C-alpha positions as a LaTeX table, in Angstrom:
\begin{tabular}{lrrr}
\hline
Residue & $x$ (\AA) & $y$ (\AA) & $z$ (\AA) \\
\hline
Unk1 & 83.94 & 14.36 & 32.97 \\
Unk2 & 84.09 & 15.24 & 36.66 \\
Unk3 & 80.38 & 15.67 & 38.17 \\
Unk4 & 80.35 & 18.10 & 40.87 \\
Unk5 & 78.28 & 18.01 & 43.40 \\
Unk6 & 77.05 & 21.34 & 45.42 \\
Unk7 & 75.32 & 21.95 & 48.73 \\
Unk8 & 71.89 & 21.43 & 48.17 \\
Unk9 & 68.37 & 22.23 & 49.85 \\
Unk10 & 68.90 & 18.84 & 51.57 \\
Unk11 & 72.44 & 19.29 & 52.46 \\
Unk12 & 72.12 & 19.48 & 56.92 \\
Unk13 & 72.46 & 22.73 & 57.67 \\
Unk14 & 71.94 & 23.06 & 61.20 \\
Unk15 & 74.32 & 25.23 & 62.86 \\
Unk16 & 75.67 & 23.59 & 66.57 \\
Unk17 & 74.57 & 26.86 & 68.17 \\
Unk18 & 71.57 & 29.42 & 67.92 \\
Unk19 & 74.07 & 31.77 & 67.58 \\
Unk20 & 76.18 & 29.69 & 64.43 \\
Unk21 & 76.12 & 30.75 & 60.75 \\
Unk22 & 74.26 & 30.21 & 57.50 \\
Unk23 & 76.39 & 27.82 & 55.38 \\
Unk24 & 76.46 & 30.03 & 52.12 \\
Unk25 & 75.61 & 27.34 & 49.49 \\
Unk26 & 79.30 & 28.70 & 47.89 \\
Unk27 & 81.06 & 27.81 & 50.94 \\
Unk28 & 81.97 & 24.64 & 49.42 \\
Unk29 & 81.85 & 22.29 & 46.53 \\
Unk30 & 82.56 & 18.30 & 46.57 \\
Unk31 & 83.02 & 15.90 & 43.06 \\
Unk32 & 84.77 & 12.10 & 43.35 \\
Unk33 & 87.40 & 12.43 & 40.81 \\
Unk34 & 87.72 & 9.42 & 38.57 \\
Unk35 & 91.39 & 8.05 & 39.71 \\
Unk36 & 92.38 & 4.83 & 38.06 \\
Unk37 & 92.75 & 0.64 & 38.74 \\
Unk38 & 95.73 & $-0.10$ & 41.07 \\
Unk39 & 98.11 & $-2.55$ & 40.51 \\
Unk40 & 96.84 & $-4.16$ & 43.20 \\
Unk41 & 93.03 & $-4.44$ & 41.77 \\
Unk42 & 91.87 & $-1.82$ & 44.12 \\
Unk43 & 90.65 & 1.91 & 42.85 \\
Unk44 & 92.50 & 4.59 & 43.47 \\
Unk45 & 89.72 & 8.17 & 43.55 \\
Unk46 & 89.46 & 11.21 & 45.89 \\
Unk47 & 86.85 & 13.18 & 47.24 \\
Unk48 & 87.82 & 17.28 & 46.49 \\
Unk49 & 86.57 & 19.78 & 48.73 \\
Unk50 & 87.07 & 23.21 & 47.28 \\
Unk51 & 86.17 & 25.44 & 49.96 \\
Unk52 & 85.29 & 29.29 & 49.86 \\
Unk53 & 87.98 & 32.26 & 50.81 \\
Unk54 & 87.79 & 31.98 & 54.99 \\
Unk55 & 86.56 & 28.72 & 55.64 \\
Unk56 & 88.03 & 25.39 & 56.38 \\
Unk57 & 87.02 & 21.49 & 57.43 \\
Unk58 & 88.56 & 19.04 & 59.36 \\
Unk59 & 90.86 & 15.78 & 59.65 \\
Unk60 & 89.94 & 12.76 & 61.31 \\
Unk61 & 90.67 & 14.25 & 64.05 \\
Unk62 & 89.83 & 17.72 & 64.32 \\
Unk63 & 91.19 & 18.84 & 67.72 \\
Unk64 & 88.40 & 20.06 & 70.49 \\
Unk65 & 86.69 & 23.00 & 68.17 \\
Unk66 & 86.08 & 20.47 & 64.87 \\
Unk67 & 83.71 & 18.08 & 64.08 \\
Unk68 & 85.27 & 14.71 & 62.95 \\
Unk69 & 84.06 & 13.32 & 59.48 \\
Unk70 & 81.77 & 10.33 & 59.09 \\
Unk71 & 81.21 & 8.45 & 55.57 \\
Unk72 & 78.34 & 5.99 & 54.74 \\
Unk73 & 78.61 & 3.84 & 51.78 \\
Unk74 & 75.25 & 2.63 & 51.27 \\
Unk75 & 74.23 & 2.44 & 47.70 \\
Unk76 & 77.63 & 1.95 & 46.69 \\
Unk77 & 77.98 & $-1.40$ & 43.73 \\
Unk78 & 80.70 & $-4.28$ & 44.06 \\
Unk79 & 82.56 & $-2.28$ & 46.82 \\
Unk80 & 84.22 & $-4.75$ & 49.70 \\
Unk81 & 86.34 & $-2.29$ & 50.99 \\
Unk82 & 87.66 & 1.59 & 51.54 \\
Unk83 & 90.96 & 2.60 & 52.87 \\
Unk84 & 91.32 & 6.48 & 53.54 \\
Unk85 & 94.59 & 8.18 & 52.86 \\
Unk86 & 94.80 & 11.42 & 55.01 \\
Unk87 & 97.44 & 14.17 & 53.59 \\
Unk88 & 98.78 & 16.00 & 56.11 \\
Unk89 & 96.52 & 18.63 & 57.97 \\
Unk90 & 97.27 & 21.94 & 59.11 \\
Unk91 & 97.08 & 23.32 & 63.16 \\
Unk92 & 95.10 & 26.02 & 63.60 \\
Unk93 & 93.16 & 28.01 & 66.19 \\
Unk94 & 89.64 & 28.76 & 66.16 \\
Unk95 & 87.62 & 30.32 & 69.02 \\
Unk96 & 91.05 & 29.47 & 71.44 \\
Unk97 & 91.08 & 26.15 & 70.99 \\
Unk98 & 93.28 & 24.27 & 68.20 \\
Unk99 & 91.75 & 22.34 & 65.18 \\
Unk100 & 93.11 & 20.35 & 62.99 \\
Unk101 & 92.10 & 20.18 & 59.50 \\
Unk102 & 92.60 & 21.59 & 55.50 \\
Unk103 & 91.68 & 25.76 & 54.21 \\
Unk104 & 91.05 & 26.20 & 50.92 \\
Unk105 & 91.20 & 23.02 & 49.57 \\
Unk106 & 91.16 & 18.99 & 50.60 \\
Unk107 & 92.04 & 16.23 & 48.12 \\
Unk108 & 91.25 & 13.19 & 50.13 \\
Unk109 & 92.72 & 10.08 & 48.27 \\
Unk110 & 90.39 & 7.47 & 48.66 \\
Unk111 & 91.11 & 3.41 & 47.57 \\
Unk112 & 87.97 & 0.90 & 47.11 \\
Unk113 & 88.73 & $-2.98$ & 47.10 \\
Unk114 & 86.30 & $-4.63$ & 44.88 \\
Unk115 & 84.40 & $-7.13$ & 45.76 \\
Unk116 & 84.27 & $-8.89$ & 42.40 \\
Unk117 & 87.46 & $-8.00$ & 40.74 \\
Unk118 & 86.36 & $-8.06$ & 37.14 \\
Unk119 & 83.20 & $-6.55$ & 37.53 \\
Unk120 & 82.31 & $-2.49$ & 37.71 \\
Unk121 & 82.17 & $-0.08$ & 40.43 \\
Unk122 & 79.73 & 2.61 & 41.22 \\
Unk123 & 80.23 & 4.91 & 44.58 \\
Unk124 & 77.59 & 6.54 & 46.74 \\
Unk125 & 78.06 & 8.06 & 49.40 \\
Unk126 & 76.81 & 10.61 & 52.49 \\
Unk127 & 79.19 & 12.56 & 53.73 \\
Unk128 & 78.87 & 14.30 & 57.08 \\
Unk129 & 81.93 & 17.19 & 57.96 \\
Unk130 & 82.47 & 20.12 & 59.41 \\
Unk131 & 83.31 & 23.45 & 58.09 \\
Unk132 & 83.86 & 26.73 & 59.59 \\
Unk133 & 84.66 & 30.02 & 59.26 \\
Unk134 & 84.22 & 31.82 & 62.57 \\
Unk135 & 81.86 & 28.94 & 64.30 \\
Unk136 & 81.72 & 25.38 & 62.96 \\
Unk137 & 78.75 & 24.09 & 61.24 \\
Unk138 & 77.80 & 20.30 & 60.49 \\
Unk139 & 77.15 & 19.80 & 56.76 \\
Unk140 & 75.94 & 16.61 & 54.98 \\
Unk141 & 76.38 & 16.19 & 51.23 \\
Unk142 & 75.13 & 13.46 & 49.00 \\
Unk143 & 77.41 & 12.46 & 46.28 \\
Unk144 & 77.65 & 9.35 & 43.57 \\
Unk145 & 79.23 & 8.54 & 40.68 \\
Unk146 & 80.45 & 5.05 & 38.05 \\
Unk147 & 83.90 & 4.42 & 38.33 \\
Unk148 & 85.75 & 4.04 & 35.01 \\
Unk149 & 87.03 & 0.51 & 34.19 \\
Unk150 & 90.79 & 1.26 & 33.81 \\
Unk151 & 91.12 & 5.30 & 34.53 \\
Unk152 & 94.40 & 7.20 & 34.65 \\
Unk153 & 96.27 & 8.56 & 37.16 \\
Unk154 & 95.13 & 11.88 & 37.92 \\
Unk155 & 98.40 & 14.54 & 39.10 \\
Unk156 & 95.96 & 15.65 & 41.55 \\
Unk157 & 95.65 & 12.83 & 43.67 \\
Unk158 & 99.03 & 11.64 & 43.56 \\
Unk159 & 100.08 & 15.35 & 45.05 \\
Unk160 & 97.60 & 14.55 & 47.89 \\
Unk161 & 99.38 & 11.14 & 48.28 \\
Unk162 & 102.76 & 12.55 & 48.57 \\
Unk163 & 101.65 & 14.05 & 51.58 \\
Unk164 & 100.14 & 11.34 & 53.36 \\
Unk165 & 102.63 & 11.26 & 56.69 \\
Unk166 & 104.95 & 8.17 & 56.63 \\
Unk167 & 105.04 & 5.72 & 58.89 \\
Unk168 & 107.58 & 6.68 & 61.31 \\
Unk169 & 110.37 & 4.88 & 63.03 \\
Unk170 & 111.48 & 6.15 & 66.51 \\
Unk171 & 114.57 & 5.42 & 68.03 \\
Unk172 & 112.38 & 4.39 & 71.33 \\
Unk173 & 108.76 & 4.78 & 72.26 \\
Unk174 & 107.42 & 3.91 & 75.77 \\
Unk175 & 104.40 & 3.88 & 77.01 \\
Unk176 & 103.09 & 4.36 & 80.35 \\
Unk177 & 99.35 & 3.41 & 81.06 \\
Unk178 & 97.57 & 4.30 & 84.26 \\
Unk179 & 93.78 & 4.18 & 85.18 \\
Unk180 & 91.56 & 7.07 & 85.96 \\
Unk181 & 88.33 & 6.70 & 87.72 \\
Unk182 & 86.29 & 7.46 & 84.31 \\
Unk183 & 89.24 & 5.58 & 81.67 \\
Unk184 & 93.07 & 5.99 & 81.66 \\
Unk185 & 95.65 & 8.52 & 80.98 \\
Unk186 & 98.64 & 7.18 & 78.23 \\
Unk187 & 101.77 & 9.21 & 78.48 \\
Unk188 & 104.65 & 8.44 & 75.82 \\
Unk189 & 107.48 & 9.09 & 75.86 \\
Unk190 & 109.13 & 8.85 & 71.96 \\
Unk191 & 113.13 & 9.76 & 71.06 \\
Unk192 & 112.70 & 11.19 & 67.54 \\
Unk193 & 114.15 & 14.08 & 65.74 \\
Unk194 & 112.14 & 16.78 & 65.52 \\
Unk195 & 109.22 & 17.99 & 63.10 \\
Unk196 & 109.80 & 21.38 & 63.26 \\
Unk197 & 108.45 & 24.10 & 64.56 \\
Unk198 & 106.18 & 23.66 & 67.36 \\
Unk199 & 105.26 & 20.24 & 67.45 \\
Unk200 & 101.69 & 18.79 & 68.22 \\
Unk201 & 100.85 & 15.19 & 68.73 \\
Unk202 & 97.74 & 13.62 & 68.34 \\
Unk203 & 96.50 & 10.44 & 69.99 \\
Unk204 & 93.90 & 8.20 & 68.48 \\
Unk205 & 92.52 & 5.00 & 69.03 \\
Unk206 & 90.85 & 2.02 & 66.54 \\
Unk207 & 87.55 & 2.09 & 68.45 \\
Unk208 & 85.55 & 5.80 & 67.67 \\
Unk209 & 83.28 & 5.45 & 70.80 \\
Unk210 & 86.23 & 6.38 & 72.89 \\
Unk211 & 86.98 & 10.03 & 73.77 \\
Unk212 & 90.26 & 11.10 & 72.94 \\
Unk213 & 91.37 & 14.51 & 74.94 \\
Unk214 & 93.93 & 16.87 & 73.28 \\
Unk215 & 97.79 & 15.54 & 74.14 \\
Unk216 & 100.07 & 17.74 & 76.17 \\
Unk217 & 103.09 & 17.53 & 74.54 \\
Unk218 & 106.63 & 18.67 & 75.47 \\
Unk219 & 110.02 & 18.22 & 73.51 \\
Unk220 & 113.65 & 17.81 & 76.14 \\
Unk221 & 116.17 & 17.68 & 73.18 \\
Unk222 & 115.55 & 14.22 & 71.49 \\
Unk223 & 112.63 & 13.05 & 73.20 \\
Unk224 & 108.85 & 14.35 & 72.41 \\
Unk225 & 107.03 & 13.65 & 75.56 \\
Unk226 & 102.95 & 13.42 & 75.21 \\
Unk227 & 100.17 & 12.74 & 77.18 \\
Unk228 & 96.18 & 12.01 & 76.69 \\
Unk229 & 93.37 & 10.81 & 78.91 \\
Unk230 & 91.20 & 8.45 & 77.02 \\
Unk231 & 87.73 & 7.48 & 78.38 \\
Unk232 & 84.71 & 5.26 & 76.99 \\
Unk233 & 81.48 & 5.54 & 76.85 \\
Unk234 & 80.84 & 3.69 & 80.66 \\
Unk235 & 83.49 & 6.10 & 82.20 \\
Unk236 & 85.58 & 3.63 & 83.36 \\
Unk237 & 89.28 & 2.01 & 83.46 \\
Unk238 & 89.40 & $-0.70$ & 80.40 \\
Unk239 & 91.90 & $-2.68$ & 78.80 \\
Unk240 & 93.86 & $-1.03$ & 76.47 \\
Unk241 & 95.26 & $-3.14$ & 72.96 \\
Unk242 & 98.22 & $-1.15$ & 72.92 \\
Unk243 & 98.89 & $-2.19$ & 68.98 \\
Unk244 & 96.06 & 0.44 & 67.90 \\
Unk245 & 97.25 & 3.48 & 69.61 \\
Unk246 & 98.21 & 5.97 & 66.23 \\
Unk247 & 99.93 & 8.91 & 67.62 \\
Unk248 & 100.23 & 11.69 & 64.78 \\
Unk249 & 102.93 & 14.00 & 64.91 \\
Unk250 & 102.63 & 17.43 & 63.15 \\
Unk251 & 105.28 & 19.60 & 63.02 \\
Unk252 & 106.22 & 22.97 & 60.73 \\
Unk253 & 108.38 & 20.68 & 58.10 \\
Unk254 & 106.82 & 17.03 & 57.91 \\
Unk255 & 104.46 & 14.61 & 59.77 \\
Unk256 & 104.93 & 11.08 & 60.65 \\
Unk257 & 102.93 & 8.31 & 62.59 \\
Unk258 & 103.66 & 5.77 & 64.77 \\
Unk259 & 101.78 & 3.03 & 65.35 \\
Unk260 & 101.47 & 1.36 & 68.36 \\
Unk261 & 102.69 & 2.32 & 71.61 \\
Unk262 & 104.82 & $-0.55$ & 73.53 \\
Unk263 & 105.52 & $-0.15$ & 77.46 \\
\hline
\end{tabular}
C-alpha cells in the first residue's frame, strides 16, 4: 500500500513575499512509492508529487524565479547512499523570468545504496521545494516509509526513468574561462545537433554554495554557443575543476548532458 503524505499544519508555509499566496493544503500531495531491489543491491523508489490544476515545482535547477529543492535524510535506517535521477523538466515563464521545473505531476526516481546489504531499509525524509502558481512559495513536507525487501518494478517509475536526459556526446566542446572581479564567466562553445525548438542550456556546478546565473545561449548551425557567470560566496575569481561543470541542454524534442567542459 502506498502511504500518502499531505501538507500538513507543520508543512512551512511562508510565502517569499507579503504579497505571496496561501498554499491551499490541495495544492499538492507527496507518497515514496515502494520501487524494488536493483540488480546492483541498491533500491530503486520515487518521490510523486501530484500537484493541483495551475501549479508547478521545480528541478534542481529552477532558473531565476524557482526555488531549488533540498532533501535531508535524517532518520532514515541502513541508508549509505542516494543518487537522484532527474526526468527531463519543462521551460517555462513565470513573472518574466524562465523556470525550470514539472506541472501537474513529478515522479522523481530515487536509488538508496544500503549500507548493510542484507539488512532492511526504512526512509525519512524532509523535503523542502518550491511550488507556484502565480508567485512561488517554499513548502516543507515530512515524509517516511519501510522499504519492502524485494519489491517490483513499478511502470511508473521506469516511465520517469526513460526520461532521465542521456549523457551526451558532442562532436567538440570548448571551454573558455575568464575571471571577473566577484568569480568568472565560462563560455562554451559545443558542436551538437540540435534539441529542437528553442534551445536552453543550463550550467551547474558540484559545489551548491556557488551562484550559477542563467546561460545566454545562441545556436550558428552546428554549434550551441553558451555562456554563465559563476560567483562564490567571497565574490571572487577561484579555481575552477573543470570535470564538474554539467551543462543541461533542453530543447522541444530531447535533452542531453554533458559533463565536463575541457578548454
Amino acid at each position: 500500500m502506498i502511504r500518502t503524505c499531505l501538507l500538513s499544519a507543520a508543512a512551512a508555509l511562508a510565502p517569499l513575499a507579503a504579497t505571496a499566496q496561501t498554499v491551499p493544503g490541495d495544492a499538492v500531495r507527496a507518497e515514496f512509492l515502494d520501487g524494488w531491489r536493483t540488480d546492483r543491491g541498491t533500491h530503486m523508489t520515487a518521490l510523486r508529487l501530484t500537484l493541483a490544476d495551475g501549479w508547478k515545482t521545480y528541478w534542481r535547477a529552477p532558473g531565476e524565479a524557482g526555488i531549488p529543492p533540498r532533501f535531508d535524510w535524517t532518520g532514515s535506517e541502513n541508508v549509505a547512499g542516494v543518487a537522484f535521477h532527474w526526468p527531463r523538466p519543462e521551460v517555462f515563464e513565470l513573472n518574466g523570468m524562465r523556470a525550470i521545473g514539472y506541472k501537474h505531476e513529478l515522479v522523481l526516481p530515487i536509488e538508496f545504496t544500503p549500507a548493510d546489504a542484507g539488512g532492511g531499509m526504512a526512509i525519512a525524509a524532509e523535503v523542502e521545494l518550491g511550488v507556484c502558481q502565480e508567485i512561488c512559495v517554499p513548502v516543507t513536507l515530512s515524509l517516511s516509509r519501510p522499504l519492502p525487501e524485494e519489491g517490483a518494478p513499478d511502470p511508473a517509475i521506469s516511465a520517469a526513468l526513460a526520461e532521465v536526459p542521456p549523457a551526451g556526446k558532442a562532436d567538440a566542446i570548448r571551454c573558455a574561462v575568464e575571471p571577473l572581479r566577484d568569480g568568472l564567466r565560462i563560455t562554451a562553445q559545443i558542436d551538437i545537433a540540435s534539441a529542437g525548438g528553442e534551445e536552453v542550456a543550463v550550467v551547474e556546478l558540484a559545489d551548491p554554495t556557488i551562484w550559477v546565473s542563467e546561460a545566454v545561449t545562441q545556436r550558428e548551425g552546428g554549434r550551441l554557443t553558451t555562456t554563465a557567470d559563476l560567483v562564490p560566496a567571497n565574490a571572487k575569481p577561484f579555481a575552477l575543476d573543470r570535470s564538474e561543470v554539467t551543462i543541461t541542454i533542453l530543447g522541444e524534442t530531447r535533452a542531453l548532458e554533458l559533463r565536463g567542459c575541457p578548454s
